[in-house]
mmCIF file of C-alpha atoms in Angstrom:
data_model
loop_
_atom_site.group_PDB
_atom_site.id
_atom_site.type_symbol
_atom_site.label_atom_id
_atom_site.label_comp_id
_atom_site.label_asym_id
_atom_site.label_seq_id
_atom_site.Cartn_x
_atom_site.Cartn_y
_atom_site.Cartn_z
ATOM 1 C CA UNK A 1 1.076 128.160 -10.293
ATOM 2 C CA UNK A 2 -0.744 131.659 -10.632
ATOM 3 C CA UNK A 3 -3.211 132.592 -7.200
ATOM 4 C CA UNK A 4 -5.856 131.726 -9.987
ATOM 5 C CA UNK A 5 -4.859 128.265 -10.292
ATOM 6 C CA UNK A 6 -4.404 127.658 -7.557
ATOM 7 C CA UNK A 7 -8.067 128.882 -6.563
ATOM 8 C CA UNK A 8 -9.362 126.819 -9.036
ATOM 9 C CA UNK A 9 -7.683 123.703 -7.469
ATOM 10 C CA UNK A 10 -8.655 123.927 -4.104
ATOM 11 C CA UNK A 11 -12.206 124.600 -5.212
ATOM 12 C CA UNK A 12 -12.128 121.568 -7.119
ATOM 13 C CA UNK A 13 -10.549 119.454 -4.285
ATOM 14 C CA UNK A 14 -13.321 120.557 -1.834
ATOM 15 C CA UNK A 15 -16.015 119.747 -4.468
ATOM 16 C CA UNK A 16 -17.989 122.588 -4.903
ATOM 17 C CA UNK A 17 -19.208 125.307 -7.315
ATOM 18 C CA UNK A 18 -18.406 128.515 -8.103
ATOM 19 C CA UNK A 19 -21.791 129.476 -7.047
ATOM 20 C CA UNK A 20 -21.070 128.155 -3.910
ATOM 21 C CA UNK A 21 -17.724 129.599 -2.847
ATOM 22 C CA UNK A 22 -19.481 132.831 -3.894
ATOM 23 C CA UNK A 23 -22.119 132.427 -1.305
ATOM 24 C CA UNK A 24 -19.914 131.618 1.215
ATOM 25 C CA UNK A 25 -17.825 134.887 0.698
ATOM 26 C CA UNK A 26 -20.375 136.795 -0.343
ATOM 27 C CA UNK A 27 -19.928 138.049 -3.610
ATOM 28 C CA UNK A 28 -21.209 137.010 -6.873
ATOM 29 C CA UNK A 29 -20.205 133.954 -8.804
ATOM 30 C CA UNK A 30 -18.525 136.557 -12.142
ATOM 31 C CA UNK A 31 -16.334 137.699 -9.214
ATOM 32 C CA UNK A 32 -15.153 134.185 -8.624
ATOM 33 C CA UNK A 33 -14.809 133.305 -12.638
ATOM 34 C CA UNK A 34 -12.530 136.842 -12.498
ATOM 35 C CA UNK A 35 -10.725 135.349 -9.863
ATOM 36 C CA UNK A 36 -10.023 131.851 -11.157
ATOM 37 C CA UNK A 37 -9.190 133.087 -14.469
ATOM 38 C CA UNK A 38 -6.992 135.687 -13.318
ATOM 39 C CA UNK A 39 -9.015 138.604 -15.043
ATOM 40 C CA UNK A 40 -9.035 139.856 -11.324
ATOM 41 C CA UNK A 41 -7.444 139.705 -7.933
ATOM 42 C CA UNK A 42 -9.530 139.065 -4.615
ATOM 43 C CA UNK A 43 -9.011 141.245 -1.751
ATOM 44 C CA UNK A 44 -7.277 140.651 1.276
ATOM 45 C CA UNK A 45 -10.803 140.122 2.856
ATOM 46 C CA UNK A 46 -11.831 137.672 0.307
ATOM 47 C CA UNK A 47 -8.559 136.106 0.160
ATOM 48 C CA UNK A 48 -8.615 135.455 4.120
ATOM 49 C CA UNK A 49 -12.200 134.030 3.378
ATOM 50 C CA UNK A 50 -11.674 131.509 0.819
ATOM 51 C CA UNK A 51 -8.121 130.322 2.886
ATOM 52 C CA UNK A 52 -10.747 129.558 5.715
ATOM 53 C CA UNK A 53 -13.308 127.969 3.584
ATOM 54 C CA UNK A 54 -10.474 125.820 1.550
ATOM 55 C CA UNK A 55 -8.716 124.980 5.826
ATOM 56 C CA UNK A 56 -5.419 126.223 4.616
ATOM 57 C CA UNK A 57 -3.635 129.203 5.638
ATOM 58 C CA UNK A 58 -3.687 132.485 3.883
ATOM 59 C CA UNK A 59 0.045 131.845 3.179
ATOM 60 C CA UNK A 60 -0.382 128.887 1.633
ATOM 61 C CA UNK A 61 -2.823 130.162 -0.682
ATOM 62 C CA UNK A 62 -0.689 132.888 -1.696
ATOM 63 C CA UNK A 63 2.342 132.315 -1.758
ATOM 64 C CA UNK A 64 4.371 131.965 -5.046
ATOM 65 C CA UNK A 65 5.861 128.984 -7.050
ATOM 66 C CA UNK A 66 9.183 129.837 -5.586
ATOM 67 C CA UNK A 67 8.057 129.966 -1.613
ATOM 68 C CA UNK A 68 6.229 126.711 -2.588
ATOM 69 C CA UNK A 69 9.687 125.143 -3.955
ATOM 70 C CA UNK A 70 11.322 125.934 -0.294
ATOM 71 C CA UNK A 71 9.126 124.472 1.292
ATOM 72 C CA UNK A 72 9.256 121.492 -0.570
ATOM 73 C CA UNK A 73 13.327 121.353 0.056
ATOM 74 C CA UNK A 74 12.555 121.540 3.597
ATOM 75 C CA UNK A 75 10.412 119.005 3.642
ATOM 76 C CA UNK A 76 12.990 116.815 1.619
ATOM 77 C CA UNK A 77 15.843 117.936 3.993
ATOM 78 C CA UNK A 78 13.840 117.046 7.326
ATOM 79 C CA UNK A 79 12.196 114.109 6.259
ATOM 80 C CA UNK A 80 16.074 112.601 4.941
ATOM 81 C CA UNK A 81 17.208 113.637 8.008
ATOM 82 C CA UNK A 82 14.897 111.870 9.944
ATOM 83 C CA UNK A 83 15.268 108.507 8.014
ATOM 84 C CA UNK A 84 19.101 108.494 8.487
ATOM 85 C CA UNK A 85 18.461 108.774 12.274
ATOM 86 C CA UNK A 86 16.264 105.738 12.318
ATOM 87 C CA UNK A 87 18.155 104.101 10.238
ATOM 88 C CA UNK A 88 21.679 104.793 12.230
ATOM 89 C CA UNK A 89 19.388 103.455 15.524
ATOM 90 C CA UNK A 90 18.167 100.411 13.456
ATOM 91 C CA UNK A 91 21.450 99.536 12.728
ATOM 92 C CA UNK A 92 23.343 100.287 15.826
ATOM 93 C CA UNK A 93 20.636 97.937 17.351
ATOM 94 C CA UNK A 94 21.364 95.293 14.862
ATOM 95 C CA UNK A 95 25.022 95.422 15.610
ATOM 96 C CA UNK A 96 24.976 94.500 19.187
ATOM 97 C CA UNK A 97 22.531 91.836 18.900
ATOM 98 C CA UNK A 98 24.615 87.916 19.716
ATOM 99 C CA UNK A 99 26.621 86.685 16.540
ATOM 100 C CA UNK A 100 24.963 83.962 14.463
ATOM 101 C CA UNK A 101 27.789 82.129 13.369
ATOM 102 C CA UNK A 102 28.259 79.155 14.652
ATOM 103 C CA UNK A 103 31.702 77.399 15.614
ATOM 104 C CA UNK A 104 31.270 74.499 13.061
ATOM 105 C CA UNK A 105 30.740 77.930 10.004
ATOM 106 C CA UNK A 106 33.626 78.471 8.019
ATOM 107 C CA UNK A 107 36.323 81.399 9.598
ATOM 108 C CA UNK A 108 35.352 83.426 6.596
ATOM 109 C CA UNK A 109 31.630 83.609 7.985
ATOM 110 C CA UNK A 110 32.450 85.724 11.032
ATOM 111 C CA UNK A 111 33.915 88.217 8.883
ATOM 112 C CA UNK A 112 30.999 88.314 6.475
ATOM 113 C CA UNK A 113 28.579 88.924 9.784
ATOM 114 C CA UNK A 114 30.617 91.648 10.807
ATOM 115 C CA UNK A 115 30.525 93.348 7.589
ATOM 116 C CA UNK A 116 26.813 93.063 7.375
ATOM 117 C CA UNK A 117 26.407 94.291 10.721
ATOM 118 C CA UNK A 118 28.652 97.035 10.614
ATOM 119 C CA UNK A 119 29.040 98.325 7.201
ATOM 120 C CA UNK A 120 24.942 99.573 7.130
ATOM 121 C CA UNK A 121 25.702 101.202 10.336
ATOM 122 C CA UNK A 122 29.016 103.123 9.313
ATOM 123 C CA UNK A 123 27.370 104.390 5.906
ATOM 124 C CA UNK A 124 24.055 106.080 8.002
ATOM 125 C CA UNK A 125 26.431 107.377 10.409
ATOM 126 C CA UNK A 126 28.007 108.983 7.349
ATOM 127 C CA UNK A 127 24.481 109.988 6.003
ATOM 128 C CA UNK A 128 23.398 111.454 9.313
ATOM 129 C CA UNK A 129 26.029 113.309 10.045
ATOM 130 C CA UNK A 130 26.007 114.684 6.109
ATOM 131 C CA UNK A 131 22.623 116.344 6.976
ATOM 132 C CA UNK A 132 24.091 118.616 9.145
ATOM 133 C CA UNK A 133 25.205 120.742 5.967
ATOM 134 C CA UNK A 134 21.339 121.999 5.818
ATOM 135 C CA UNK A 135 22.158 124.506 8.687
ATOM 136 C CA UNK A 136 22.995 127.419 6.839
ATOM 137 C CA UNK A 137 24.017 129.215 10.352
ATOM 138 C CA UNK A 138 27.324 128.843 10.695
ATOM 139 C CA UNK A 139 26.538 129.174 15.170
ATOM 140 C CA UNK A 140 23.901 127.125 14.813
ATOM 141 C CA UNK A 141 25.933 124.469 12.193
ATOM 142 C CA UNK A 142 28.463 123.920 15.328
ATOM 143 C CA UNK A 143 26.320 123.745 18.084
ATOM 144 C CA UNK A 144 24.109 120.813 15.886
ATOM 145 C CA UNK A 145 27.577 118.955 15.731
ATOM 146 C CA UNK A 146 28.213 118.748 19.670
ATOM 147 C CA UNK A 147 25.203 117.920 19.812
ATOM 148 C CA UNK A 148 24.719 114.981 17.539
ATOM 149 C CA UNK A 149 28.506 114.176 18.813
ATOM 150 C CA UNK A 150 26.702 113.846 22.266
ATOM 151 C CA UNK A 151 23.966 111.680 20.780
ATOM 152 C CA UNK A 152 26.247 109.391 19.134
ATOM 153 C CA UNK A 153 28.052 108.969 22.357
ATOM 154 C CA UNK A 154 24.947 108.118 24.159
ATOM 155 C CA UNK A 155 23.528 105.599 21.320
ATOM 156 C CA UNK A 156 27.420 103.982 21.833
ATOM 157 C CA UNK A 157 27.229 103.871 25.636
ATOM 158 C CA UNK A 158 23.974 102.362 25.084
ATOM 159 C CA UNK A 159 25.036 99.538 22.401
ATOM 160 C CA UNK A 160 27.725 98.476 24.465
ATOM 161 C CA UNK A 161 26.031 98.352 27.330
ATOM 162 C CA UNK A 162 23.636 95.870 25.749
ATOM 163 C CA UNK A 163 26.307 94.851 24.245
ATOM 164 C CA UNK A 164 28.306 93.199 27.135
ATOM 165 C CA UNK A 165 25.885 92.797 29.775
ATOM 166 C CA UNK A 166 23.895 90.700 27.617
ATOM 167 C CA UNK A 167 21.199 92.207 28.644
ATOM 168 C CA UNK A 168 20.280 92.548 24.280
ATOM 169 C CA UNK A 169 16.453 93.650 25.204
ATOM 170 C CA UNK A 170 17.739 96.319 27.871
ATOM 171 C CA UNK A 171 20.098 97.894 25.016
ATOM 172 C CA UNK A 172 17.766 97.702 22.579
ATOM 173 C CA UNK A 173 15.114 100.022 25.056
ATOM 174 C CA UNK A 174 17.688 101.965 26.286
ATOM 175 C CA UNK A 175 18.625 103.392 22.139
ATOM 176 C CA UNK A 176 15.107 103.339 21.481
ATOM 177 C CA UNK A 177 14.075 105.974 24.096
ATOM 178 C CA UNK A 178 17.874 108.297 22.989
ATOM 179 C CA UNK A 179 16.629 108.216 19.487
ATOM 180 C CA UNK A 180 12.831 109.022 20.799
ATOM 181 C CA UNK A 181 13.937 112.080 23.086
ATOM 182 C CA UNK A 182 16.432 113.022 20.688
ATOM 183 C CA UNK A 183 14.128 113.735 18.279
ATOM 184 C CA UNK A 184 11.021 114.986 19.877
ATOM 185 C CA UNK A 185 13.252 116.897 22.430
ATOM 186 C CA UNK A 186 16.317 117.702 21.554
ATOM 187 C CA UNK A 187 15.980 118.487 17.997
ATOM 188 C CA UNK A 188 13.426 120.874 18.286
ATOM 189 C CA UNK A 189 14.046 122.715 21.264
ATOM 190 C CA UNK A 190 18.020 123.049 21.011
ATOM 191 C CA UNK A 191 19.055 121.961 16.843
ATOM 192 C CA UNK A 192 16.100 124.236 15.638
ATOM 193 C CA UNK A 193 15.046 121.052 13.681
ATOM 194 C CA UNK A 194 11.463 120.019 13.728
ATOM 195 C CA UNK A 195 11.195 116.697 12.895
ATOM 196 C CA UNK A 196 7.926 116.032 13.193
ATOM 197 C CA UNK A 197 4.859 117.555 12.093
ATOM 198 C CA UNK A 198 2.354 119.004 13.576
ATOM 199 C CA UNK A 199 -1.557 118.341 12.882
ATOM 200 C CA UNK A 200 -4.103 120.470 13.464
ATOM 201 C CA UNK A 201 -7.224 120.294 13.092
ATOM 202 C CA UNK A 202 -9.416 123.074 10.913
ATOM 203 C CA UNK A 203 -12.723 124.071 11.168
ATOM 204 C CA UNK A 204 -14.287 123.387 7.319
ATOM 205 C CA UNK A 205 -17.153 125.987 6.620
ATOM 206 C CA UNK A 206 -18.757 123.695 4.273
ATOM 207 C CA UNK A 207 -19.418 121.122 7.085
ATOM 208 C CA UNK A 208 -16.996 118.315 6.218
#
């Protein structure tokens, strides 16, 4: 998508004219037609302008098709490697919780439970620890390892715990909070994985 485009489209989101967005930059609305049609190129000064008056950032606005593609695979990358988390928590959780076969079942039945209980939870381990191939830094690639070693360790110690105590509701806390630290905490501040996304909130010039 050429800058022009793209100018066009966030004009067109916000719901306003050309004459408009030329008022608020302060130029005249040919100048904007230029732009939008890519006859012309704003200036840095303009371009900073109508980033402010569309609330997104002046990289955003410029950047290419390519930039816009990484981003997107980032995006992809963290948000699979969030799910598998969950999901390795979820079923972890699921795993420890008392059997529901009964001693009048068939034999066969215990076996089934066990394989929906523990098959789930072996393929998101495999799935989670898969994502780790997104860390191009080969440092960085084995340091993420111990550490999601370490988490795993923690989400077991937790399980079984749970597990054998009885105490099903304590267990089930007890991986809730690992997963919640691990990714709010450790993730960002020692994996160099953000997880989550921030929100901020921008000032729109045309009061809405």
């Amino acid at each position: 998508m050429t800058l022009g485009e793209k100018l066009k489209m966030y004009r067109k989101q916000k719901g306003v004219s050309q004459e408009k967005i030329a008022e608020l930059v302060g130029v005249s609305r040919q100048a904007v037609t230029k732009w939008e049609s890519g006859q012309t190129a704003p200036s840095t000064e303009n371009l900073m302008a109508l980033a402010s008056i569309y609330g997104i950032s002046l990289d955003e606005l410029a950047a290419d098709k390519k930039a816009g593609g990484a981003d997107d695979r980032k995006i992809l990358h963290t948000n699979l490697t969030l799910i598998a988390i969950i999901l390795q928590a979820s079923f972890l959780n699921a795993a420890i919780q008392p059997s529901q076969v009964r001693e009048t079942d068939p034999p066969f039945m215990k076996t089934v439970e066990l394989a929906i209980k523990f098959v789930p939870l072996f393929a998101a381990s495999v799935w989670m620890a898969g994502n780790l191939r997104y860390e191009k830094d080969a440092a960085q690639y084995k340091k993420n390892a111990r550490i999601e070693l370490l988490y795993c360790l923690i989400q077991l110690a937790a399980a079984f715990f749970g597990y054998y105590s009885r105490l099903y509701f304590v267990g089930t806390v007890l991986l809730i909070i690992n997963v919640l630290v691990y990714i709010f905490v450790i993730n960002p501040r020692y994996m160099k994985r953000r997880l989550t996304r921030e929100w901020k909130k921008k000032r729109d010039p045309l009061g809405r």
